[in-house]
mmCIF file of C-alpha atoms in Angstrom:
data_model
loop_
_atom_site.group_PDB
_atom_site.id
_atom_site.type_symbol
_atom_site.label_atom_id
_atom_site.label_comp_id
_atom_site.label_asym_id
_atom_site.label_seq_id
_atom_site.Cartn_x
_atom_site.Cartn_y
_atom_site.Cartn_z
ATOM 1 C CA MET A 1 15.444 60.051 -16.810
ATOM 2 C CA LEU A 2 12.114 59.388 -18.525
ATOM 3 C CA LYS A 3 13.469 56.125 -19.903
ATOM 4 C CA LYS A 4 14.521 54.975 -16.442
ATOM 5 C CA ARG A 5 11.110 55.873 -15.045
ATOM 6 C CA ARG A 6 9.365 53.837 -17.761
ATOM 7 C CA LEU A 7 11.697 50.922 -17.072
ATOM 8 C CA SER A 8 10.928 51.180 -13.379
ATOM 9 C CA GLN A 9 7.187 51.203 -14.099
ATOM 10 C CA ASN A 10 7.561 48.106 -16.297
ATOM 11 C CA GLU A 11 9.493 46.336 -13.570
ATOM 12 C CA GLU A 12 6.787 47.168 -11.045
ATOM 13 C CA ALA A 13 4.130 45.847 -13.424
ATOM 14 C CA ILE A 14 6.078 42.618 -13.929
ATOM 15 C CA ARG A 15 6.512 42.227 -10.177
ATOM 16 C CA GLY A 16 2.784 42.736 -9.721
ATOM 17 C CA ILE A 17 1.961 40.109 -12.319
ATOM 18 C CA LEU A 18 4.411 37.671 -10.741
ATOM 19 C CA LEU A 19 2.885 38.252 -7.311
ATOM 20 C CA ILE A 20 -0.581 37.561 -8.709
ATOM 21 C CA ILE A 21 0.661 34.339 -10.346
ATOM 22 C CA VAL A 22 2.341 33.221 -7.119
ATOM 23 C CA PHE A 23 -0.829 34.031 -5.181
ATOM 24 C CA ILE A 24 -3.020 32.024 -7.582
ATOM 25 C CA VAL A 25 -0.602 29.078 -7.582
ATOM 26 C CA GLY A 26 -0.563 29.208 -3.791
ATOM 27 C CA LEU A 27 -4.363 29.159 -3.640
ATOM 28 C CA VAL A 28 -4.508 26.204 -6.027
ATOM 29 C CA PHE A 29 -1.901 24.345 -3.973
ATOM 30 C CA LEU A 30 -3.700 25.147 -0.710
ATOM 31 C CA ARG A 31 -7.050 24.014 -2.108
ATOM 32 C CA ASP A 32 -5.471 20.803 -3.378
ATOM 33 C CA MET A 33 -3.999 20.035 0.044
ATOM 34 C CA LEU A 34 -7.270 20.806 1.831
ATOM 35 C CA VAL A 35 -9.196 18.617 -0.619
ATOM 36 C CA LYS A 36 -6.790 15.743 -0.009
ATOM 37 C CA ARG A 37 -7.361 16.174 3.715
ATOM 38 C CA GLY A 38 -11.107 15.876 3.258
ATOM 39 C CA VAL A 39 -12.407 19.440 3.699
ATOM 40 C CA ARG A 40 -15.837 18.773 2.260
ATOM 41 C CA ILE A 41 -16.782 22.337 1.295
ATOM 42 C CA LEU A 42 -13.898 22.381 -1.192
ATOM 43 C CA MET A 43 -14.637 18.962 -2.704
ATOM 44 C CA LEU A 44 -16.675 20.019 -5.706
ATOM 45 C CA THR A 45 -15.984 17.409 -8.378
ATOM 46 C CA ARG A 46 -15.657 13.645 -8.735
ATOM 47 C CA GLN A 47 -11.964 14.163 -9.444
ATOM 48 C CA ASP A 48 -11.592 15.953 -6.099
ATOM 49 C CA TYR A 49 -12.879 12.848 -4.330
ATOM 50 C CA MET A 50 -10.667 10.608 -6.449
ATOM 51 C CA ASN A 51 -7.583 12.691 -5.617
ATOM 52 C CA ALA A 52 -8.454 12.668 -1.922
ATOM 53 C CA VAL A 53 -8.850 8.884 -1.895
ATOM 54 C CA GLU A 54 -5.552 8.320 -3.705
ATOM 55 C CA TYR A 55 -3.812 10.560 -1.161
ATOM 56 C CA TYR A 56 -5.497 8.764 1.768
ATOM 57 C CA MET A 57 -4.497 5.316 0.491
ATOM 58 C CA GLN A 58 -0.911 6.331 -0.257
ATOM 59 C CA LYS A 59 -0.506 7.902 3.173
ATOM 60 C CA LYS A 60 -2.034 4.884 4.950
ATOM 61 C CA TYR A 61 -0.240 2.088 3.092
ATOM 62 C CA GLY A 62 2.928 3.723 1.795
ATOM 63 C CA GLU A 63 2.355 2.885 -1.869
ATOM 64 C CA LYS A 64 0.824 4.656 -4.850
ATOM 65 C CA PHE A 65 -2.758 4.047 -5.970
ATOM 66 C CA GLU A 66 -4.822 4.955 -9.015
ATOM 67 C CA GLY A 67 -8.521 5.740 -8.894
ATOM 68 C CA GLU A 68 -10.837 3.777 -11.181
ATOM 69 C CA TYR A 69 -14.487 4.749 -10.809
ATOM 70 C CA ILE A 70 -17.134 5.841 -8.312
ATOM 71 C CA VAL A 71 -20.312 3.946 -7.405
ATOM 72 C CA GLU A 72 -22.548 5.841 -4.980
ATOM 73 C CA ASN A 73 -20.416 6.345 -1.833
ATOM 74 C CA ASN A 74 -17.696 3.903 -2.870
ATOM 75 C CA ILE A 75 -14.563 4.669 -4.851
ATOM 76 C CA TYR A 76 -12.644 1.832 -6.491
ATOM 77 C CA VAL A 77 -8.858 2.070 -6.639
ATOM 78 C CA HIS A 78 -5.920 -0.221 -7.321
ATOM 79 C CA PRO A 79 -2.278 -0.153 -6.256
ATOM 80 C CA LYS A 80 -0.034 0.673 -9.200
ATOM 81 C CA GLU A 81 2.103 -2.398 -8.576
ATOM 82 C CA ASN A 82 -0.943 -4.725 -8.519
ATOM 83 C CA PRO A 83 -3.577 -3.339 -10.910
ATOM 84 C CA GLN A 84 -5.573 -6.589 -10.662
ATOM 85 C CA TRP A 85 -6.500 -5.732 -7.051
ATOM 86 C CA HIS A 86 -9.621 -3.570 -6.969
ATOM 87 C CA ALA A 87 -9.895 -2.134 -3.473
ATOM 88 C CA VAL A 88 -13.042 -0.358 -2.302
ATOM 89 C CA VAL A 89 -12.897 2.900 -0.348
ATOM 90 C CA GLU A 90 -16.087 4.030 1.375
ATOM 91 C CA VAL A 91 -16.598 7.798 1.624
ATOM 92 C CA TYR A 92 -18.568 9.376 4.470
ATOM 93 C CA SER A 93 -18.842 12.863 5.969
ATOM 94 C CA GLU A 94 -18.906 14.110 9.536
ATOM 95 C CA ASN A 95 -18.632 17.637 10.983
ATOM 96 C CA GLY A 96 -17.706 19.201 7.659
ATOM 97 C CA LEU A 97 -14.914 16.739 6.920
ATOM 98 C CA THR A 98 -14.838 13.758 4.590
ATOM 99 C CA TYR A 99 -13.507 10.448 5.899
ATOM 100 C CA PHE A 100 -12.521 7.207 4.224
ATOM 101 C CA SER A 101 -12.581 3.519 5.097
ATOM 102 C CA ASP A 102 -11.223 0.738 2.876
ATOM 103 C CA ASN A 103 -10.849 -3.027 2.423
ATOM 104 C CA TYR A 104 -7.291 -3.107 1.068
ATOM 105 C CA VAL A 105 -6.009 -5.186 3.991
ATOM 106 C CA GLY A 106 -7.943 -8.088 2.472
ATOM 107 C CA TYR A 107 -5.582 -8.029 -0.498
ATOM 108 C CA LEU A 108 -2.491 -7.629 1.663
ATOM 109 C CA LYS A 109 -3.499 -10.715 3.677
ATOM 110 C CA LYS A 110 -4.698 -12.690 0.667
ATOM 111 C CA GLU A 111 -1.629 -14.882 0.049
ATOM 112 C CA GLU A 112 -1.064 -15.595 3.739
ATOM 113 C CA LEU A 113 -4.726 -16.463 4.285
ATOM 114 C CA GLU A 114 -4.874 -18.771 1.272
ATOM 115 C CA LYS A 115 -1.831 -20.715 2.480
ATOM 116 C CA TYR A 116 -3.325 -20.970 5.962
ATOM 117 C CA ILE A 117 -6.660 -22.289 4.672
ATOM 118 C CA TYR A 118 -4.920 -24.694 2.296
ATOM 119 C CA GLU A 119 -3.120 -26.420 5.164
ATOM 120 C CA LEU A 120 -6.401 -26.716 7.091
ATOM 121 C CA VAL A 121 -8.407 -28.245 4.236
ATOM 122 C CA LYS A 122 -5.697 -30.403 2.658
ATOM 123 C CA PRO A 123 -6.664 -33.436 4.812
ATOM 124 C CA ILE A 124 -10.143 -33.246 3.247
ATOM 125 C CA TYR A 125 -9.503 -32.272 -0.373
ATOM 126 C CA GLY A 126 -5.869 -33.166 -0.917
ATOM 127 C CA GLU A 127 -3.930 -31.002 -3.391
ATOM 128 C CA CYS A 128 -6.636 -28.385 -3.836
ATOM 129 C CA LYS A 129 -6.452 -24.740 -4.894
ATOM 130 C CA VAL A 130 -7.642 -22.018 -2.521
ATOM 131 C CA TYR A 131 -8.541 -18.446 -3.432
ATOM 132 C CA THR A 132 -9.901 -15.674 -1.237
ATOM 133 C CA HIS A 133 -11.375 -12.394 -2.363
ATOM 134 C CA PRO A 134 -12.371 -9.390 -0.231
ATOM 135 C CA TYR A 135 -16.033 -8.437 -0.328
ATOM 136 C CA GLY A 136 -16.843 -4.925 -1.498
ATOM 137 C CA PHE A 137 -17.238 -3.576 2.022
ATOM 138 C CA SER A 138 -14.875 -1.399 4.000
ATOM 139 C CA LEU A 139 -13.172 -2.912 7.043
ATOM 140 C CA ASP A 140 -12.498 -1.708 10.569
ATOM 141 C CA ASP A 141 -10.706 1.662 10.423
ATOM 142 C CA SER A 142 -7.963 0.309 12.678
ATOM 143 C CA PHE A 143 -6.966 -2.319 10.089
ATOM 144 C CA ASN A 144 -3.705 -1.520 8.322
ATOM 145 C CA ARG A 145 -0.610 -3.175 6.877
ATOM 146 C CA ASP A 146 0.403 -4.431 10.342
ATOM 147 C CA THR A 147 -2.919 -6.118 11.157
ATOM 148 C CA ASP A 148 -2.289 -9.786 11.968
ATOM 149 C CA LEU A 149 -4.042 -12.547 10.055
ATOM 150 C CA MET A 150 -6.291 -13.857 12.830
ATOM 151 C CA THR A 151 -7.561 -10.368 13.639
ATOM 152 C CA TYR A 152 -8.440 -9.930 9.983
ATOM 153 C CA VAL A 153 -10.236 -13.259 9.479
ATOM 154 C CA SER A 154 -12.333 -12.919 12.635
ATOM 155 C CA ASN A 155 -13.732 -9.510 11.743
ATOM 156 C CA SER A 156 -13.788 -8.990 7.998
ATOM 157 C CA ASP A 157 -15.639 -9.757 4.783
ATOM 158 C CA TYR A 158 -14.251 -12.131 2.181
ATOM 159 C CA THR A 159 -15.218 -15.054 -0.040
ATOM 160 C CA THR A 160 -13.355 -18.367 -0.030
ATOM 161 C CA CYS A 161 -13.265 -20.555 -3.154
ATOM 162 C CA ILE A 162 -11.764 -24.046 -3.131
ATOM 163 C CA PHE A 163 -11.212 -26.042 -6.332
ATOM 164 C CA THR A 164 -10.581 -29.770 -6.260
ATOM 165 C CA ASP A 165 -10.418 -32.756 -8.590
ATOM 166 C CA LYS A 166 -11.435 -35.129 -5.795
ATOM 167 C CA ASN A 167 -14.237 -37.638 -6.341
ATOM 168 C CA VAL A 168 -17.645 -36.012 -5.781
ATOM 169 C CA GLU A 169 -19.319 -38.947 -3.996
ATOM 170 C CA ASN A 170 -18.832 -37.641 -0.458
ATOM 171 C CA ARG A 171 -19.205 -33.949 -1.340
ATOM 172 C CA GLU A 172 -21.786 -33.140 1.352
ATOM 173 C CA GLY A 173 -19.937 -34.939 4.137
ATOM 174 C CA ASP A 174 -16.659 -33.295 3.142
ATOM 175 C CA PHE A 175 -18.307 -29.894 3.020
ATOM 176 C CA GLU A 176 -19.722 -30.353 6.515
ATOM 177 C CA LYS A 177 -16.216 -31.126 7.790
ATOM 178 C CA LEU A 178 -14.947 -28.035 5.996
ATOM 179 C CA CYS A 179 -17.572 -25.784 7.581
ATOM 180 C CA ASN A 180 -16.728 -27.151 11.025
ATOM 181 C CA ILE A 181 -13.056 -26.305 10.488
ATOM 182 C CA PHE A 182 -13.926 -22.731 9.543
ATOM 183 C CA VAL A 183 -16.131 -22.344 12.613
ATOM 184 C CA ASP A 184 -13.546 -23.900 14.948
ATOM 185 C CA LYS A 185 -10.812 -21.601 13.610
ATOM 186 C CA ASP A 186 -13.115 -18.552 13.604
ATOM 187 C CA LEU A 187 -12.633 -18.026 9.873
ATOM 188 C CA GLN A 188 -15.652 -15.812 9.283
ATOM 189 C CA THR A 189 -15.739 -15.960 5.512
ATOM 190 C CA ASN A 190 -18.956 -14.523 4.091
ATOM 191 C CA ARG A 191 -19.354 -17.339 1.610
ATOM 192 C CA LEU A 192 -17.597 -20.670 1.286
ATOM 193 C CA LEU A 193 -17.573 -22.518 -2.039
ATOM 194 C CA VAL A 194 -16.086 -25.845 -3.129
ATOM 195 C CA THR A 195 -16.007 -26.621 -6.851
ATOM 196 C CA TYR A 196 -15.281 -30.044 -8.356
ATOM 197 C CA ILE A 197 -13.466 -29.980 -11.705
ATOM 198 C CA THR A 198 -11.565 -32.422 -13.898
ATOM 199 C CA LYS A 199 -7.911 -33.253 -13.288
ATOM 200 C CA GLU A 200 -7.061 -31.646 -16.624
ATOM 201 C CA ASP A 201 -8.778 -28.373 -15.703
ATOM 202 C CA PHE A 202 -7.370 -28.480 -12.181
ATOM 203 C CA ASP A 203 -3.760 -28.719 -13.364
ATOM 204 C CA LYS A 204 -4.047 -25.538 -15.430
ATOM 205 C CA PHE A 205 -6.520 -23.674 -13.233
ATOM 206 C CA GLU A 206 -5.799 -20.042 -12.299
ATOM 207 C CA GLU A 207 -7.713 -17.515 -10.232
ATOM 208 C CA LYS A 208 -8.596 -15.443 -13.289
ATOM 209 C CA LEU A 209 -10.681 -18.390 -14.558
ATOM 210 C CA ILE A 210 -13.104 -18.392 -11.616
ATOM 211 C CA SER A 211 -15.753 -16.146 -13.173
ATOM 212 C CA TYR A 212 -15.628 -18.000 -16.480
ATOM 213 C CA THR A 213 -15.876 -21.374 -14.729
ATOM 214 C CA PHE A 214 -18.912 -20.299 -12.702
ATOM 215 C CA ASN A 215 -20.696 -18.471 -15.515
ATOM 216 C CA GLU A 216 -20.225 -21.269 -18.052
ATOM 217 C CA LEU A 217 -20.914 -24.066 -15.511
ATOM 218 C CA LYS A 218 -17.566 -25.672 -16.320
ATOM 219 C CA PHE A 219 -17.593 -28.030 -13.337
ATOM 220 C CA TYR A 220 -19.191 -31.204 -12.001
ATOM 221 C CA TYR A 221 -20.641 -29.686 -8.841
ATOM 222 C CA ARG A 222 -20.319 -26.504 -6.827
ATOM 223 C CA ILE A 223 -21.352 -26.657 -3.195
ATOM 224 C CA SER A 224 -21.609 -23.529 -1.061
ATOM 225 C CA SER A 225 -22.973 -21.930 2.083
ATOM 226 C CA PHE A 226 -23.104 -18.507 3.739
ATOM 227 C CA TYR A 227 -21.699 -17.686 7.158
ATOM 228 C CA ASP A 228 -24.086 -15.942 9.553
ATOM 229 C CA LYS A 229 -22.177 -12.678 10.001
ATOM 230 C CA ALA A 230 -24.954 -11.027 12.001
ATOM 231 C CA TYR A 231 -25.086 -13.530 14.875
ATOM 232 C CA LYS A 232 -21.858 -15.431 14.146
ATOM 233 C CA THR A 233 -23.575 -18.777 14.641
ATOM 234 C CA GLY A 234 -21.792 -20.595 11.837
ATOM 235 C CA PHE A 235 -22.916 -21.537 8.349
ATOM 236 C CA ASP A 236 -26.492 -21.813 7.112
ATOM 237 C CA ASP A 237 -28.145 -25.201 7.475
ATOM 238 C CA ASP A 238 -29.236 -24.983 3.854
ATOM 239 C CA ILE A 239 -26.336 -25.984 1.631
ATOM 240 C CA ASP A 240 -26.565 -24.962 -2.006
ATOM 241 C CA ILE A 241 -25.465 -27.664 -4.447
ATOM 242 C CA LEU A 242 -25.272 -26.606 -8.078
ATOM 243 C CA GLU A 243 -24.694 -29.151 -10.813
ATOM 244 C CA GLY A 244 -22.532 -28.012 -13.697
ATOM 245 C CA ASP A 245 -22.902 -28.539 -17.425
ATOM 246 C CA LYS A 246 -24.100 -32.103 -18.022
ATOM 247 C CA ASP A 247 -21.568 -32.516 -20.817
ATOM 248 C CA TYR A 248 -18.693 -31.309 -18.658
ATOM 249 C CA GLY A 249 -15.793 -33.757 -18.440
ATOM 250 C CA LYS A 250 -17.068 -35.974 -21.243
#
């Protein structure tokens, strides 16, 4: 009888411990879910914000993301299938909740936009190479995977880079034509750049070489202008023309 009583007491103790474990696990799970949903009072660490952003992006776009780093109120993430895309998610708070806004649509529309611009500028620059890159600003909260291209380009932030091996003699006249096309088509790119390179460099040029090309001045000329995003009046009258390395192409 005493043995059975001791066994019963042990069973009760085990049940109690199990209940405590289940309760703790439940609290951890509940906190995790509330953090992912942006309950600010529970977001205590940088990892909490990172987890919340990853959850927000996965829920919005239907694919998995990985957090990278945090700069002030911006969190940088990339989709697991395209780690070279570094999307920016802005974090802001309102009424005790944390909200997010991102620029990932710029990457989703990237290929389509580049093809569209290429067809527009081909009459000017011939077989050129066009690359667009989203600026590090969040976009309209209504933008998502289903946003159409023209809605995106008329109300977003991105840079457009065009590389050509065309003769540089009429560079300013060609650039003026290019700017007019962008204005006529309401392509509100923040900055528009055209870079003249050799035929040899052009044939093997890839997007990953842009920073190197600009930093090392590996070009004949780079001509650029900024679009007036505030008043949407077109490109600046002042066109910046940068000459590359004097030994380039020799």
